Tab-separated table of C-alpha atoms in Angstrom:
chain	number	residue	atom	x	y	z
A	168	MET	CA	4.465	-0.857	63.056
A	169	ALA	CA	2.918	-3.694	61.005
A	170	PRO	CA	4.891	-7.034	60.871
A	171	MET	CA	7.016	-7.394	57.724
A	172	ARG	CA	4.801	-10.204	56.207
A	173	PHE	CA	1.554	-7.975	56.408
A	174	ARG	CA	3.592	-4.974	54.848
A	175	ILE	CA	4.780	-7.193	51.929
A	176	ARG	CA	1.195	-8.660	51.625
A	177	ARG	CA	-0.170	-5.056	51.342
A	178	HIS	CA	2.492	-4.080	48.946
A	179	PHE	CA	1.581	-6.938	46.520
A	180	LEU	CA	-2.129	-6.280	47.186
A	181	ALA	CA	-1.508	-2.599	45.963
A	182	ILE	CA	0.249	-3.886	42.968
A	183	GLY	CA	-2.459	-6.351	42.204
A	184	ILE	CA	-4.911	-3.517	42.264
A	185	LEU	CA	-2.935	-0.844	40.574
A	186	LEU	CA	-1.767	-2.926	37.615
A	187	PRO	CA	-5.257	-3.887	36.290
A	188	LEU	CA	-6.192	-0.279	36.951
A	189	SER	CA	-3.253	1.033	34.993
A	190	ALA	CA	-4.046	-1.223	32.153
A	191	ALA	CA	-7.705	-0.167	32.087
A	192	LEU	CA	-6.566	3.536	32.130
A	193	LEU	CA	-4.147	2.858	29.215
A	194	ILE	CA	-7.056	1.230	27.238
A	195	PHE	CA	-9.367	4.054	28.197
A	196	PHE	CA	-6.943	6.875	27.283
A	197	ALA	CA	-5.936	4.829	24.065
A	198	SER	CA	-9.558	4.613	22.951
A	199	GLN	CA	-10.059	8.310	23.811
A	200	SER	CA	-6.895	9.197	21.662
A	201	ASP	CA	-8.252	7.102	18.911
A	202	ALA	CA	-11.633	8.736	19.203
A	203	ARG	CA	-9.752	12.152	18.967
A	204	ARG	CA	-7.855	11.181	16.070
A	205	ASP	CA	-10.605	12.312	13.720
A	206	TRP	CA	-10.333	9.463	11.263
A	207	PRO	CA	-11.120	10.783	7.708
A	208	SER	CA	-13.848	8.162	6.818
A	209	ALA	CA	-16.380	10.877	5.834
A	210	ALA	CA	-13.870	13.490	4.611
A	211	TRP	CA	-10.434	14.856	5.368
A	212	GLN	CA	-10.083	17.730	7.898
A	213	THR	CA	-7.886	20.476	6.526
A	214	ASP	CA	-5.501	22.668	8.496
A	215	ASN	CA	-2.505	25.048	7.654
A	216	PRO	CA	0.845	23.514	7.509
A	217	SER	CA	2.518	25.568	10.131
A	218	SER	CA	0.161	24.096	12.881
A	219	HIS	CA	1.770	20.531	12.062
A	220	GLY	CA	5.505	21.696	11.851
A	221	VAL	CA	5.655	22.040	8.208
A	222	SER	CA	6.886	25.112	6.412
A	223	SER	CA	4.373	26.765	4.143
A	224	SER	CA	7.165	28.513	2.122
A	225	GLY	CA	8.801	25.080	1.996
A	226	LEU	CA	5.710	23.526	0.519
A	227	ALA	CA	5.484	26.407	-1.763
A	228	ARG	CA	8.816	25.495	-3.267
A	229	ALA	CA	7.771	21.737	-3.757
A	230	GLU	CA	4.488	23.079	-5.385
A	231	SER	CA	6.563	25.210	-7.843
A	232	TYR	CA	8.552	22.209	-8.869
A	233	ALA	CA	5.356	20.092	-9.124
A	234	ALA	CA	3.779	22.574	-11.294
A	235	ALA	CA	6.733	22.646	-13.583
A	236	ASN	CA	6.842	18.796	-14.012
A	237	LYS	CA	3.372	17.860	-15.411
A	238	THR	CA	1.762	17.375	-11.997
A	239	HIS	CA	-2.125	16.872	-11.988
A	240	SER	CA	-2.619	16.818	-8.178
A	241	LEU	CA	-0.437	16.925	-5.064
A	242	LEU	CA	-1.696	16.297	-1.518
A	243	VAL	CA	0.107	16.296	1.719
A	244	ILE	CA	-1.236	14.863	5.030
A	245	ARG	CA	0.280	15.172	8.425
A	246	HIS	CA	-1.084	14.404	11.794
A	247	VAL	CA	-4.493	13.312	10.313
A	248	ARG	CA	-4.856	16.581	8.561
A	249	LEU	CA	-4.778	17.649	4.867
A	250	ILE	CA	-2.407	20.443	5.091
A	251	PHE	CA	-1.758	20.893	1.552
A	252	GLU	CA	-3.900	20.307	-1.586
A	253	LYS	CA	-3.469	21.361	-5.160
A	254	TYR	CA	-4.967	20.507	-8.382
A	255	TYR	CA	-3.858	21.771	-11.842
A	256	PRO	CA	-6.541	22.494	-14.386
A	257	PRO	CA	-8.546	20.740	-15.765
A	258	PHE	CA	-8.248	18.375	-12.786
A	259	THR	CA	-10.128	18.813	-9.592
A	260	ALA	CA	-10.796	17.010	-6.203
A	261	LEU	CA	-13.517	15.110	-7.995
A	262	THR	CA	-11.236	13.597	-10.722
A	263	ALA	CA	-10.777	9.961	-10.592
A	264	PHE	CA	-7.241	9.327	-11.563
A	265	ASP	CA	-5.808	6.121	-13.107
A	266	GLY	CA	-3.246	5.287	-10.699
A	267	LYS	CA	-1.962	2.591	-13.053
A	268	SER	CA	0.360	0.266	-11.224
A	269	VAL	CA	-0.869	1.553	-7.853
A	270	ALA	CA	-3.392	-1.044	-8.488
A	271	LYS	CA	-0.747	-3.650	-7.619
A	272	SER	CA	-0.671	-2.101	-4.059
A	273	LEU	CA	-4.394	-2.373	-3.913
A	274	ILE	CA	-4.377	-6.116	-4.833
A	275	SER	CA	-1.727	-6.656	-1.897
A	276	ILE	CA	-4.101	-4.977	0.425
A	277	ALA	CA	-7.021	-7.068	-0.697
A	278	ILE	CA	-4.942	-10.274	-0.200
A	279	GLY	CA	-4.106	-8.935	3.307
A	280	ARG	CA	-7.747	-8.529	3.969
A	281	ALA	CA	-8.402	-12.031	2.824
A	282	VAL	CA	-5.883	-13.442	5.169
A	283	HIS	CA	-7.320	-11.400	7.981
A	284	GLU	CA	-10.865	-12.555	7.215
A	285	GLY	CA	-9.575	-16.241	7.207
A	286	LEU	CA	-10.680	-16.595	3.534
A	287	LEU	CA	-6.938	-17.349	2.658
A	288	PRO	CA	-4.980	-19.396	5.032
A	289	SER	CA	-1.667	-17.616	4.370
A	290	ILE	CA	0.363	-16.218	1.529
A	291	GLU	CA	2.312	-19.274	1.693
A	292	THR	CA	-0.480	-21.246	0.292
A	293	PRO	CA	0.283	-22.931	-3.108
A	294	VAL	CA	-1.709	-21.240	-5.838
A	295	HIS	CA	-2.752	-24.594	-7.507
A	296	LYS	CA	-4.468	-25.372	-4.197
A	297	ILE	CA	-6.728	-22.391	-4.626
A	298	LEU	CA	-7.102	-22.229	-8.321
A	299	GLY	CA	-6.823	-25.856	-9.162
A	300	ASP	CA	-4.467	-27.153	-11.905
A	301	SER	CA	-6.542	-28.564	-14.730
A	302	ARG	CA	-3.655	-28.000	-17.080
A	303	GLN	CA	-1.471	-30.189	-14.892
A	304	ASN	CA	1.361	-27.695	-15.355
A	305	ALA	CA	4.153	-28.951	-13.131
A	306	SER	CA	5.601	-25.384	-13.062
A	307	TRP	CA	2.820	-24.229	-10.762
A	308	GLN	CA	3.105	-26.955	-8.120
A	309	SER	CA	5.472	-24.672	-5.992
A	310	VAL	CA	4.235	-21.426	-6.690
A	311	THR	CA	2.738	-19.714	-3.649
A	312	VAL	CA	0.579	-16.460	-3.297
A	313	ARG	CA	3.799	-14.738	-1.946
A	314	HIS	CA	5.502	-15.618	-5.337
A	315	ALA	CA	2.619	-13.929	-7.146
A	316	LEU	CA	2.697	-10.948	-4.851
A	317	ASN	CA	6.378	-10.274	-5.149
A	318	MET	CA	6.640	-11.343	-8.747
A	319	THR	CA	9.096	-14.326	-8.294
A	320	THR	CA	6.733	-16.964	-9.814
A	321	GLY	CA	9.475	-17.875	-12.232
A	322	ILE	CA	6.773	-17.646	-15.136
A	323	GLU	CA	7.706	-15.158	-17.940
A	324	SER	CA	4.325	-13.679	-19.013
A	325	ILE	CA	4.177	-11.280	-21.864
A	326	TYR	CA	1.645	-8.337	-21.320
A	327	ALA	CA	0.679	-7.903	-25.038
A	328	ASP	CA	0.006	-11.604	-25.454
A	329	MET	CA	-1.984	-11.734	-22.078
A	330	ILE	CA	-4.345	-8.860	-22.988
A	331	ALA	CA	-4.997	-10.568	-26.261
A	332	THR	CA	-6.887	-13.549	-24.433
A	333	SER	CA	-10.131	-13.662	-22.748
A	334	ASP	CA	-8.903	-15.075	-19.356
A	335	TRP	CA	-5.691	-13.351	-18.305
A	336	PRO	CA	-4.823	-15.526	-15.260
A	337	ALA	CA	-5.454	-18.676	-17.332
A	338	TYR	CA	-3.028	-17.483	-19.985
A	339	ILE	CA	-0.234	-17.032	-17.272
A	340	ARG	CA	-1.016	-20.384	-15.534
A	341	GLY	CA	-0.653	-21.972	-18.945
A	342	LEU	CA	2.931	-20.984	-19.259
A	343	PRO	CA	5.896	-23.164	-18.423
A	344	GLY	CA	8.316	-21.974	-15.647
A	345	THR	CA	11.528	-20.390	-16.630
A	346	HIS	CA	12.983	-20.345	-13.247
A	347	PRO	CA	12.243	-22.094	-9.844
A	348	PRO	CA	9.703	-20.010	-7.884
A	349	GLY	CA	11.186	-17.417	-5.483
A	350	THR	CA	14.745	-17.314	-7.163
A	351	VAL	CA	14.347	-14.611	-9.914
A	352	TRP	CA	12.441	-11.395	-9.737
A	353	HIS	CA	10.969	-10.006	-12.918
A	354	TYR	CA	8.435	-7.153	-13.235
A	355	LYS	CA	5.585	-8.754	-15.041
A	356	SER	CA	1.761	-9.671	-14.731
A	357	ASP	CA	1.924	-11.890	-11.503
A	358	PRO	CA	-0.592	-9.605	-9.787
A	359	MET	CA	-3.286	-11.196	-12.072
A	360	ILE	CA	-2.679	-14.312	-10.274
A	361	SER	CA	-3.293	-12.534	-7.042
A	362	SER	CA	-6.486	-11.097	-8.388
A	363	ALA	CA	-7.695	-14.690	-9.508
A	364	VAL	CA	-6.895	-15.879	-5.842
A	365	ILE	CA	-9.091	-13.087	-4.457
A	366	SER	CA	-11.889	-14.090	-6.839
A	367	ALA	CA	-11.652	-17.799	-5.809
A	368	VAL	CA	-11.697	-17.276	-2.011
A	369	ALA	CA	-13.997	-14.246	-1.783
A	370	GLY	CA	-16.658	-15.386	-4.517
A	371	VAL	CA	-16.404	-11.937	-6.114
A	372	ASN	CA	-13.770	-10.077	-8.123
A	373	ALA	CA	-11.028	-8.095	-6.393
A	374	ARG	CA	-12.564	-4.811	-7.137
A	375	THR	CA	-15.887	-5.724	-5.518
A	376	TYR	CA	-13.999	-7.368	-2.537
A	377	PHE	CA	-11.789	-4.441	-2.088
A	378	GLN	CA	-14.774	-1.914	-2.097
A	379	ASN	CA	-16.772	-4.006	0.186
A	380	THR	CA	-14.325	-4.448	2.809
A	381	ILE	CA	-11.513	-1.849	2.770
A	382	GLY	CA	-13.347	0.657	0.644
A	383	ARG	CA	-16.497	0.707	2.777
A	384	ALA	CA	-14.468	0.958	6.062
A	385	LEU	CA	-12.352	3.878	4.645
A	386	GLY	CA	-15.300	5.714	3.047
A	387	LEU	CA	-13.992	5.471	-0.393
A	388	ALA	CA	-16.226	6.478	-3.296
A	389	ASP	CA	-17.296	3.683	-5.374
A	390	PHE	CA	-14.712	3.488	-8.075
A	391	ALA	CA	-13.992	1.934	-11.428
A	392	TRP	CA	-11.252	-0.719	-11.815
A	393	GLY	CA	-10.604	-2.433	-15.142
A	394	GLN	CA	-11.032	-6.157	-15.680
A	395	ASP	CA	-10.289	-8.732	-18.294
A	396	PRO	CA	-13.046	-10.161	-20.598
A	397	SER	CA	-13.706	-12.971	-18.008
A	398	GLY	CA	-14.428	-10.524	-15.186
A	399	TYR	CA	-11.225	-10.753	-13.266
A	400	THR	CA	-10.020	-7.380	-11.843
A	401	ASP	CA	-6.802	-6.055	-13.564
A	402	GLY	CA	-4.190	-6.639	-10.903
A	403	ASN	CA	-1.768	-4.584	-13.023
A	404	GLY	CA	-3.632	-1.298	-13.246
A	405	GLY	CA	-6.759	0.583	-14.023
A	406	ALA	CA	-8.067	1.443	-10.570
A	407	LEU	CA	-9.562	5.026	-10.933
A	408	LEU	CA	-9.417	6.870	-7.601
A	409	THR	CA	-9.595	10.469	-6.352
A	410	SER	CA	-6.435	11.796	-4.793
A	411	ARG	CA	-8.185	12.240	-1.530
A	412	ASP	CA	-9.155	8.486	-1.577
A	413	MET	CA	-5.518	7.552	-2.466
A	414	ALA	CA	-4.536	9.472	0.657
A	415	LYS	CA	-6.836	7.337	2.868
A	416	ILE	CA	-5.176	4.187	1.470
A	417	GLY	CA	-1.902	5.622	2.455
A	418	TYR	CA	-3.137	6.512	5.907
A	419	LEU	CA	-4.441	3.040	6.279
A	420	MET	CA	-0.932	1.712	5.760
A	421	LEU	CA	0.621	4.416	7.909
A	422	ASN	CA	-1.624	3.056	10.753
A	423	ASP	CA	-0.529	-0.647	10.381
A	424	GLY	CA	-3.880	-1.597	8.839
A	425	MET	CA	-5.850	-0.033	11.641
A	426	TRP	CA	-8.753	2.140	10.889
A	427	ASN	CA	-11.070	3.942	13.466
A	428	GLY	CA	-10.351	1.236	16.098
A	429	ASP	CA	-10.828	-1.660	13.802
A	430	ARG	CA	-8.086	-3.960	12.414
A	431	LEU	CA	-8.636	-4.259	8.587
A	432	LEU	CA	-5.306	-6.018	7.916
A	433	PRO	CA	-3.427	-8.689	9.863
A	434	ARG	CA	-1.095	-7.453	12.523
A	435	ASP	CA	2.374	-6.872	10.967
A	436	TRP	CA	1.024	-7.072	7.498
A	437	VAL	CA	2.160	-3.566	6.616
A	438	ALA	CA	5.661	-4.318	7.827
A	439	ASN	CA	5.946	-7.469	5.858
A	440	VAL	CA	4.567	-6.303	2.569
A	441	THR	CA	6.862	-3.184	2.783
A	442	PHE	CA	10.015	-5.102	3.521
A	443	PRO	CA	12.166	-5.819	0.506
A	444	SER	CA	11.416	-9.327	-0.789
A	445	GLN	CA	14.719	-11.193	-1.298
A	446	SER	CA	18.077	-10.612	-2.505
A	447	ALA	CA	17.197	-12.257	-5.939
A	448	SER	CA	14.579	-9.500	-6.364
A	449	ARG	CA	15.834	-6.406	-4.568
A	450	GLN	CA	13.359	-4.261	-6.716
A	451	TYR	CA	10.166	-5.310	-5.370
A	452	ALA	CA	8.803	-5.325	-1.873
A	453	ASN	CA	5.429	-7.161	-1.654
A	454	ILE	CA	3.299	-5.001	-3.928
A	455	TRP	CA	3.860	-1.566	-2.426
A	456	ALA	CA	5.901	-0.485	-5.474
A	457	GLY	CA	4.681	-0.465	-8.995
A	458	ALA	CA	7.266	1.053	-11.520
A	459	THR	CA	8.908	-0.709	-14.199
A	460	PRO	CA	12.406	-1.989	-13.525
A	461	THR	CA	13.842	0.474	-16.008
A	462	ALA	CA	11.883	3.575	-14.659
A	463	ILE	CA	13.925	3.986	-11.586
A	464	THR	CA	17.181	2.254	-11.711
A	465	SER	CA	19.930	4.019	-9.540
A	466	PRO	CA	19.791	3.159	-6.717
A	467	PRO	CA	17.801	0.064	-7.450
A	468	ILE	CA	14.168	0.044	-6.182
A	469	GLU	CA	13.431	-2.659	-3.742
A	470	TYR	CA	10.008	-4.274	-3.888
A	471	GLY	CA	8.246	-6.128	-1.165
A	472	LEU	CA	4.748	-7.563	-1.727
A	473	GLY	CA	3.287	-4.709	-3.691
A	474	TRP	CA	5.108	-1.713	-2.136
A	475	MET	CA	8.337	-0.002	-3.360
A	476	CYS	CA	11.019	1.080	-0.928
A	477	ARG	CA	14.577	2.287	-1.275
A	478	LYS	CA	16.841	4.827	0.261
A	479	LEU	CA	16.341	8.213	-1.349
A	480	ASN	CA	18.425	11.311	-0.815
A	481	GLY	CA	16.827	13.618	1.708
A	482	VAL	CA	13.897	11.137	2.509
A	483	PRO	CA	13.701	8.953	5.810
A	484	TRP	CA	14.761	5.418	5.500
A	485	ASP	CA	11.311	4.110	6.393
A	486	ALA	CA	9.561	5.662	3.502
A	487	TYR	CA	7.635	3.285	1.214
A	488	TRP	CA	5.245	3.908	-1.684
A	489	ALA	CA	2.715	2.689	-4.256
A	490	PHE	CA	3.880	3.832	-7.711
A	491	GLY	CA	2.284	3.832	-11.107
A	492	GLY	CA	3.709	4.781	-14.332
A	493	THR	CA	3.845	8.433	-15.406
A	494	GLY	CA	4.375	9.603	-11.803
A	495	GLN	CA	1.362	8.334	-9.731
A	496	PHE	CA	2.321	7.719	-6.106
A	497	ILE	CA	1.126	7.234	-2.747
A	498	VAL	CA	4.109	7.777	-0.298
A	499	VAL	CA	4.009	6.728	3.504
A	500	ILE	CA	6.677	8.025	5.915
A	501	PRO	CA	5.753	6.721	9.300
A	502	SER	CA	8.713	8.393	11.139
A	503	LEU	CA	7.081	11.711	10.036
A	504	ASP	CA	3.479	10.651	10.231
A	505	LEU	CA	3.190	11.878	6.537
A	506	VAL	CA	1.377	10.802	3.489
A	507	VAL	CA	1.920	12.282	0.118
A	508	VAL	CA	-0.181	11.624	-2.991
A	509	ARG	CA	0.837	12.853	-6.364
A	510	THR	CA	-0.696	12.150	-9.833
A	511	GLY	CA	0.688	13.512	-13.085
A	512	SER	CA	1.786	12.515	-16.609
A	513	ASN	CA	5.526	12.294	-16.678
A	514	GLY	CA	7.265	10.207	-19.347
A	515	PRO	CA	9.448	7.270	-18.374
A	516	SER	CA	12.569	9.319	-18.932
A	517	ASN	CA	11.833	11.754	-16.047
A	518	ASP	CA	10.070	9.395	-13.614
A	519	GLU	CA	13.433	8.784	-12.071
A	520	THR	CA	14.123	12.455	-11.408
A	521	VAL	CA	10.660	13.960	-10.581
A	522	PHE	CA	9.601	11.486	-8.055
A	523	PRO	CA	12.664	11.615	-5.624
A	524	THR	CA	13.193	15.353	-6.201
A	525	LEU	CA	9.513	16.296	-5.332
A	526	LEU	CA	9.391	13.986	-2.398
A	527	ALA	CA	12.656	15.438	-0.966
A	528	ASN	CA	11.480	18.998	-1.308
A	529	ILE	CA	8.342	18.009	0.608
A	530	VAL	CA	10.315	16.265	3.299
A	531	ALA	CA	12.579	19.385	3.481
A	532	ALA	CA	9.491	21.546	4.449
A	533	VAL	CA	8.932	19.455	7.618
A	534	ALA	CA	10.641	21.610	10.108
A	535	ASP	CA	10.276	19.303	13.137
A	536	LYS	CA	11.705	16.190	11.767
């Protein structure tokens, strides 16, 4: 029998060999799993709902509700497969839909990409250090990129007045502060400041930057996105995307900013932007949101940094979404590995009912939740 010290030495030697080997195997199998994931950069692969734990009859009930409520398109993705897709004439898979305030969520993603690339040090950076402060407006000395993302700049802009000018960010930056930054949330045009920040740090407008970085990686079709007369991308709306491309954006968020093995957004960025901003602004996460404060009021929406989140009856607690007026939405539910895209033409009066009801019907169809 070998002496104790040699048995111990062999034991630790084995551990020293097995640990690196185990790590290497984990990396190998993770990469194989990632390779088998069939990322939808080129196109979504389709499959039947039942193969992914979703009831076809349950989805049929959801579709009936959608059809009766001015829906233009409805897509459901689970386990990286497009398991349901419906368009209502005259709309088709080739239609580029105006996501309206979904654009706010795209601006949030573009800011995240700029941070990841090192173009923007952090979202705690004061805006005046990026855009300058030629107006010497003291109200802007403490406003950060974070404040612009979650609409707590304390600057009360008026949309109609803004679009009457030739430079929308300059209009907002010329206004005096009404509240200290970070203390009061108000749904307004602060995303135009985020758009201007991207232009300043990237050297191109937000649409071009988004398309050249995120869009190219995801395989998005080149898409139109409105801008002001000075060329700043409209941070409030006007991005025209197909429903399938909207689903890719949701899938990027579902995967924590990873795409086909590449990290496109900072680690934990998704968790940060989909976490409700602060008690003073419980209606806006950090731009994955988008509805007007009067559109969905009970219970209140919580807004992070461009994404909306709140507890909905029949929907898992971890759901969050990009939301645009008249019922455009990209919903992500990580616990169900689910992405839902819907476009439509609801009025403000029934946005509050159609969105949660349709989403709850789809979730109810997931049999293995």
